[in-house]
């Protein structure tokens, strides 16, 4: 992110691997390890998984190309970049504004969830869950999330860490951070899945997770799968736009790198399910436990493991790392746009958006305790913000991106742009109907069906 006051040369990624790890790091986070498993649990298991993977392939990968490709072409943040590619005041600039506001909303409650993770890291270290039953673990969770002062205190920790990382810059902050820690997260998830599968009764969970039951699927389920795909990949959050803007246009292989990023993201989501659901069935826990799933189930698993405290500490530490690499993307995206819009330097914009996000997190934090009686369309504030941002704003943003390709960028021009720098595999013109018709129509139909 360049400083507009001094017009410094825009930062770029230090290596191709650094971009893949950073983009995958943004995608791989709470969306995979926290949000995906509980949505699968609430929507019937295997059928939802199949729909999710189909959406990733048909819609997720192409739209990642669109957003990252726009950023690479504009070499600027989402709002100023779209102004550059169209003109100030153009209707298409609303894509940038919507993406930035969606990031701000999601990041606000993301800070709350990261606060929960830091707290659980401490609780596991103190042995809080040793010898507890599932009901006792649920009681610990309920009492903790209902304490707004405690949750806010823990949420300040990741807010400060993220701000300090992003202030250091792209190569010295984000890139170094993810290149080492993301592979460790994947290794730990694989190890935990092996243990989870070794539990008595766990294979019943595997069957439930992988066997499709389409009777459990509704229009809203498909909408949630679509929203989750965009939430996980980062479509419609202006983040792919921002990360793409740090690529060298002539020297980056966006076609292949995009497949790597989204394949890693989807793999981690799948493995997270292989950790959670076998354990759920082994302990006779209902799979539709909602957003508290990871905080209710995993502590009871760790208590059954040899060296469970150490393993639990490592797991929550690595989930924290995954959440932080995503959080870095949120802060970078918000700060980049704030810097360009308001002519701020990096340090000022980073601290401004970090503090603003923490303030916006307070209603979600309070909704789990003192404000739990406040309902919006039958949902508490946090659940409503999660639903509205994930299933409405992200989907609308993705629809606008797909329409931009058709009506403004033009599909052939888009394909030519994405293929710049690509060696070997290229996007063929034969896929034009997918971009020009299939993607916008499918998004619109799923969105309307889900809403109705």
XYZ file of C-alpha atoms in Angstrom:
452
model
C 0.000 0.000 0.000
C 1.669 3.200 -1.127
C 1.727 6.452 0.780
C -0.192 8.927 -1.397
C 1.500 11.884 0.261
C 4.916 10.891 -1.028
C 3.754 8.908 -4.076
C 6.100 6.058 -3.260
C 6.337 3.130 -5.613
C 3.609 0.617 -4.812
C 4.716 -2.406 -2.789
C 4.765 -5.820 -4.449
C 4.981 -9.389 -3.185
C 8.493 -10.665 -2.551
C 7.822 -13.972 -4.313
C 5.153 -16.003 -6.049
C 5.058 -18.357 -3.060
C 4.549 -15.357 -0.797
C 1.459 -14.260 -2.747
C -0.011 -17.780 -2.743
C 0.559 -18.173 0.995
C -0.777 -14.697 1.774
C -3.865 -15.093 -0.407
C -4.423 -18.604 0.948
C -3.746 -17.253 4.438
C -6.527 -14.713 3.996
C -8.862 -17.411 2.687
C -7.844 -20.027 5.273
C -9.136 -18.847 8.603
C -12.219 -18.938 10.771
C -14.340 -19.348 7.643
C -12.862 -22.832 7.206
C -12.333 -23.997 10.759
C -15.232 -22.298 12.567
C -17.918 -21.223 10.079
C -17.808 -24.050 7.501
C -18.242 -26.971 9.957
C -21.210 -25.408 11.752
C -22.935 -24.552 8.457
C -22.425 -28.147 7.281
C -23.839 -29.296 10.614
C -26.911 -27.111 10.261
C -27.559 -28.106 6.644
C -27.464 -31.883 6.542
C -23.809 -32.785 5.991
C -22.749 -34.425 2.721
C -25.266 -32.753 0.412
C -24.188 -29.299 1.592
C -20.521 -30.292 1.133
C -21.144 -31.330 -2.493
C -23.046 -28.123 -3.269
C -20.273 -26.087 -1.672
C -17.530 -27.756 -3.732
C -19.556 -27.345 -6.949
C -19.998 -23.641 -6.221
C -16.272 -23.260 -5.503
C -15.367 -24.764 -8.881
C -18.018 -23.134 -11.076
C -18.259 -19.721 -9.399
C -15.583 -19.280 -6.723
C -12.448 -19.739 -8.838
C -13.686 -17.560 -11.756
C -14.742 -14.733 -9.431
C -11.398 -14.864 -7.634
C -9.816 -14.299 -11.046
C -12.172 -11.370 -11.648
C -11.463 -9.590 -8.372
C -7.726 -10.292 -8.168
C -7.423 -9.504 -11.877
C -9.105 -6.136 -11.403
C -6.681 -5.327 -8.604
C -3.672 -6.390 -10.663
C -4.831 -4.280 -13.590
C -5.670 -1.192 -11.499
C -2.609 -1.411 -9.188
C -4.748 0.256 -6.550
C -7.326 -0.384 -3.805
C -10.886 -1.381 -4.695
C -12.561 2.039 -4.604
C -9.833 4.134 -6.214
C -8.986 1.238 -8.523
C -12.501 1.047 -9.940
C -12.538 4.815 -10.282
C -9.337 4.475 -12.294
C -10.762 1.685 -14.471
C -14.103 3.468 -15.016
C -14.514 6.991 -13.668
C -15.324 8.718 -10.392
C -19.055 8.549 -9.802
C -19.506 5.469 -12.001
C -22.098 2.968 -10.801
C -19.427 0.268 -10.996
C -17.427 1.955 -8.213
C -20.186 0.739 -5.880
C -18.512 -2.701 -6.120
C -15.514 -1.241 -4.289
C -17.613 0.566 -1.688
C -19.748 -2.521 -1.036
C -16.622 -4.688 -0.703
C -15.014 -2.326 1.788
C -18.158 -2.018 3.937
C -18.640 -5.797 3.840
C -15.049 -6.276 5.034
C -15.627 -3.790 7.820
C -18.789 -5.567 9.021
C -17.272 -9.051 8.879
C -14.014 -7.960 10.475
C -15.922 -6.363 13.362
C -17.369 -9.669 14.575
C -14.246 -11.519 13.402
C -12.394 -9.659 16.155
C -14.910 -11.008 18.671
C -14.355 -14.592 17.521
C -10.584 -14.085 17.648
C -11.044 -12.885 21.206
C -12.814 -16.155 21.962
C -9.868 -18.071 20.479
C -7.299 -16.233 22.578
C -9.404 -16.861 25.673
C -9.668 -20.569 24.914
C -5.929 -20.761 24.367
C -5.549 -19.467 27.934
C -8.295 -21.748 29.296
C -6.747 -24.868 27.755
C -3.342 -23.873 29.147
C -4.827 -23.470 32.626
C -6.461 -26.907 32.436
C -10.001 -25.503 32.559
C -11.433 -28.388 30.517
C -9.751 -31.283 32.302
C -12.385 -33.799 33.333
C -15.320 -31.695 32.119
C -18.382 -33.146 30.400
C -19.835 -31.692 27.223
C -22.563 -29.947 29.254
C -19.935 -28.413 31.510
C -17.942 -27.245 28.469
C -21.128 -25.656 27.118
C -21.665 -23.877 30.444
C -18.079 -22.532 30.390
C -18.661 -21.250 26.853
C -22.031 -19.627 27.679
C -20.670 -17.814 30.728
C -17.592 -16.573 28.883
C -19.301 -15.167 25.768
C -21.911 -13.476 27.980
C -19.178 -11.417 29.720
C -18.680 -8.375 27.422
C -15.787 -6.869 29.396
C -13.784 -10.085 29.292
C -14.476 -10.725 25.598
C -13.596 -7.134 24.664
C -10.349 -7.407 26.606
C -9.379 -10.523 24.696
C -10.461 -8.967 21.355
C -8.038 -6.085 21.901
C -5.124 -8.563 21.723
C -5.614 -9.612 18.063
C -6.494 -6.039 17.119
C -3.093 -4.869 18.391
C -1.197 -7.784 16.800
C -2.809 -7.189 13.404
C -2.123 -3.481 13.510
C 1.556 -4.015 14.348
C 1.951 -6.609 11.557
C 0.322 -4.469 8.843
C 2.190 -1.320 9.886
C 5.468 -3.169 9.176
C 4.569 -3.444 5.501
C 3.779 -6.105 2.944
C 7.022 -8.106 2.701
C 8.293 -7.640 6.259
C 4.870 -8.070 7.867
C 2.198 -10.129 6.110
C 4.388 -12.206 3.804
C 6.916 -13.332 6.426
C 4.085 -14.070 8.838
C 2.203 -16.478 6.568
C 5.075 -18.216 4.780
C 6.149 -19.981 7.954
C 2.912 -20.435 9.867
C 0.328 -21.534 7.280
C 2.036 -24.883 6.504
C 2.150 -25.581 10.255
C -1.596 -25.061 10.514
C -2.259 -27.602 7.768
C 0.054 -30.173 9.381
C -1.684 -29.761 12.747
C -5.156 -30.110 11.211
C -4.097 -33.327 9.474
C -2.699 -34.701 12.713
C -5.857 -33.839 14.631
C -8.057 -35.415 11.955
C -6.105 -38.679 12.302
C -6.740 -38.674 16.047
C -10.406 -37.754 15.587
C -10.874 -40.692 13.195
C -9.330 -43.053 15.765
C -12.083 -42.350 18.307
C -14.696 -45.049 18.860
C -17.840 -44.266 16.882
C -16.086 -41.677 14.732
C -16.792 -43.377 11.406
C -20.484 -42.736 11.873
C -19.582 -39.046 11.690
C -17.545 -39.613 8.524
C -20.526 -41.301 6.862
C -22.830 -38.461 7.920
C -20.320 -35.879 6.666
C -19.735 -37.495 3.267
C -23.084 -39.178 2.461
C -25.407 -36.775 0.599
C -28.946 -36.355 1.911
C -30.587 -33.839 -0.378
C -33.826 -33.934 1.618
C -32.018 -31.657 4.089
C -31.311 -29.037 1.406
C -33.455 -25.934 0.874
C -33.050 -22.746 -1.130
C -31.629 -21.127 1.971
C -29.077 -23.979 2.294
C -27.787 -23.326 -1.224
C -27.652 -19.592 -0.472
C -25.625 -20.323 2.656
C -23.250 -22.537 0.634
C -22.828 -19.692 -1.865
C -22.277 -17.160 0.911
C -19.795 -19.474 2.628
C -17.830 -19.911 -0.605
C -17.529 -16.145 -0.968
C -16.839 -15.715 2.773
C -14.043 -18.293 2.729
C -12.373 -17.262 -0.524
C -12.908 -13.583 0.216
C -15.034 -12.777 -2.849
C -16.816 -9.448 -2.522
C -14.669 -8.227 0.394
C -12.257 -6.141 -1.718
C -9.409 -8.238 -0.258
C -8.615 -10.244 -3.415
C -8.658 -6.884 -5.213
C -6.123 -5.483 -2.744
C -3.833 -8.526 -2.776
C -4.046 -8.664 -6.580
C -2.981 -5.024 -6.753
C 0.402 -5.989 -5.266
C 1.146 -8.378 -8.162
C 3.429 -7.405 -11.029
C 1.098 -7.473 -13.997
C 3.494 -8.971 -16.549
C 5.239 -11.389 -14.188
C 2.426 -13.068 -12.236
C 0.722 -16.338 -13.184
C -2.743 -15.562 -11.842
C -4.457 -18.532 -13.525
C -2.354 -21.205 -11.799
C -1.813 -19.274 -8.572
C -5.565 -18.756 -8.173
C -6.171 -22.500 -8.398
C -3.499 -23.103 -5.745
C -5.025 -20.523 -3.408
C -8.571 -21.851 -3.636
C -7.532 -25.519 -3.596
C -5.652 -24.948 -0.327
C -8.629 -23.075 1.082
C -11.127 -25.814 0.165
C -8.798 -28.565 1.393
C -8.526 -26.965 4.840
C -12.322 -26.543 5.049
C -12.769 -30.231 4.174
C -10.156 -31.405 6.694
C -11.736 -29.220 9.383
C -14.935 -31.212 8.863
C -12.940 -34.429 9.218
C -11.745 -33.153 12.591
C -15.089 -31.927 13.891
C -17.739 -34.428 12.739
C -16.067 -37.740 13.633
C -15.465 -36.312 17.108
C -19.046 -35.052 17.385
C -20.489 -38.490 16.693
C -17.899 -40.170 18.922
C -19.140 -38.030 21.815
C -22.831 -38.213 20.814
C -23.077 -34.478 20.212
C -25.661 -33.006 17.835
C -23.968 -31.777 14.622
C -26.253 -28.738 14.411
C -24.766 -27.026 17.468
C -24.310 -23.714 15.620
C -21.523 -21.120 15.918
C -20.262 -22.516 19.243
C -19.378 -25.886 17.692
C -15.587 -25.550 17.743
C -15.644 -24.194 21.305
C -17.926 -26.925 22.651
C -16.558 -30.000 20.908
C -12.783 -29.634 20.742
C -12.145 -29.076 24.475
C -13.778 -32.443 25.237
C -11.626 -34.083 22.554
C -8.409 -32.677 24.008
C -9.303 -33.995 27.449
C -9.368 -37.541 26.035
C -5.946 -37.276 24.397
C -2.555 -38.219 25.799
C -0.857 -34.856 26.298
C -4.178 -33.223 25.439
C -3.301 -29.903 27.095
C -0.194 -29.464 24.939
C -2.058 -30.574 21.826
C -4.948 -28.235 22.628
C -2.589 -25.320 23.116
C -0.940 -26.007 19.766
C -4.271 -26.353 18.002
C -5.752 -23.119 19.330
C -2.460 -21.357 18.701
C -2.517 -22.429 15.065
C -6.193 -21.543 14.630
C -5.294 -18.140 16.050
C -2.537 -17.907 13.433
C -5.031 -18.767 10.689
C -7.425 -16.140 12.013
C -4.636 -13.568 12.174
C -3.505 -14.178 8.588
C -7.096 -13.529 7.520
C -7.306 -10.528 9.812
C -4.159 -9.096 8.239
C -6.006 -9.144 4.912
C -8.961 -7.293 6.413
C -6.755 -4.609 7.951
C -4.672 -4.266 4.777
C -7.811 -3.932 2.641
C -9.490 -1.387 4.896
C -6.287 0.572 5.483
C -5.393 0.646 1.776
C -8.738 2.179 0.887
C -8.679 4.593 3.827
C -5.173 5.685 2.868
C -6.086 6.324 -0.759
C -9.446 7.944 -0.053
C -8.395 10.251 2.765
C -4.742 10.813 1.850
C -3.414 9.138 4.998
C -0.068 7.469 5.575
C 0.089 3.738 6.315
C 0.493 4.040 10.075
C -2.452 6.415 10.530
C -4.806 4.440 8.266
C -3.935 1.122 9.929
C -4.632 2.368 13.437
C -7.763 4.208 12.316
C -9.414 1.143 10.775
C -8.227 -1.135 13.594
C -9.784 0.986 16.338
C -12.947 1.590 14.292
C -13.357 -2.170 13.764
C -13.011 -2.854 17.489
C -15.686 -0.258 18.261
C -17.986 -1.850 15.679
C -17.393 -5.245 17.330
C -19.027 -4.088 20.577
C -22.682 -4.641 19.481
C -21.859 -8.237 18.479
C -20.051 -8.780 21.792
C -22.973 -7.359 23.778
C -25.466 -9.467 21.808
C -24.075 -12.598 23.460
C -24.770 -11.179 26.932
C -26.559 -7.986 28.038
C -28.153 -7.379 24.612
C -29.136 -10.993 23.956
C -32.821 -10.015 24.087
C -32.433 -7.643 21.124
C -33.650 -9.435 18.004
C -33.436 -8.468 14.327
C -35.642 -10.681 12.157
C -35.522 -13.290 14.918
C -31.702 -13.196 15.212
C -29.389 -11.644 17.773
C -27.157 -8.814 16.516
C -24.109 -11.005 15.889
C -26.110 -13.692 14.041
C -27.859 -11.041 11.966
C -24.584 -9.332 10.993
C -23.082 -12.728 10.104
C -26.123 -13.658 7.993
C -26.567 -10.262 6.325
C -22.890 -9.798 5.474
C -22.230 -13.422 4.504
C -25.435 -14.275 2.643
C -26.593 -10.911 1.308
C -23.747 -8.421 0.932
C -21.142 -10.921 -0.297
C -23.576 -12.431 -2.790
C -24.661 -9.032 -4.121
C -21.008 -8.010 -4.436
C -20.207 -11.198 -6.343
C -23.178 -10.651 -8.642
C -22.000 -7.119 -9.408
C -18.480 -8.430 -10.149
C -19.898 -10.958 -12.603
C -22.011 -8.256 -14.281
C -18.963 -5.981 -14.512
C -17.199 -8.615 -16.616
C -20.191 -8.930 -18.952
C -21.165 -5.287 -19.412
C -18.080 -3.193 -18.678
C -14.890 -5.244 -18.927
C -16.258 -7.542 -21.672
C -15.565 -11.257 -21.363
C -12.889 -11.525 -24.066
C -10.960 -8.586 -22.586
C -11.202 -10.167 -19.143
C -9.822 -13.503 -20.405
C -6.972 -11.732 -22.197
C -6.111 -9.804 -19.021
C -6.113 -12.859 -16.735
C -3.917 -14.780 -19.178
C -1.212 -12.088 -19.054
C 1.891 -13.574 -17.420
C 0.502 -17.096 -17.631
C 2.689 -19.871 -18.961
C 1.252 -23.265 -19.816
C -2.383 -23.380 -18.730
C -4.482 -20.487 -19.999
C -8.180 -19.688 -19.753
C -9.684 -20.575 -23.177
C -12.269 -18.433 -24.957
C -14.516 -21.514 -24.886
C -15.439 -20.702 -21.277
C -16.959 -17.364 -22.272
C -20.548 -18.636 -21.738
C -19.672 -19.506 -18.122
C -18.586 -15.933 -17.380
C -21.143 -14.241 -19.614
C -24.201 -16.236 -18.613
C -23.849 -19.147 -16.185
C -22.203 -17.324 -13.251
C -24.460 -14.226 -13.079
C -27.631 -16.272 -13.672
C -26.733 -18.938 -11.084
C -25.834 -16.310 -8.458
C -29.067 -14.393 -9.115
C -31.266 -17.511 -9.011
C -29.672 -18.855 -5.818
C -29.879 -15.432 -4.194
C -33.559 -14.882 -5.044
C -34.533 -18.464 -4.144
C -32.698 -18.285 -0.830
C -34.242 -14.948 0.118
C -37.774 -16.066 -0.784
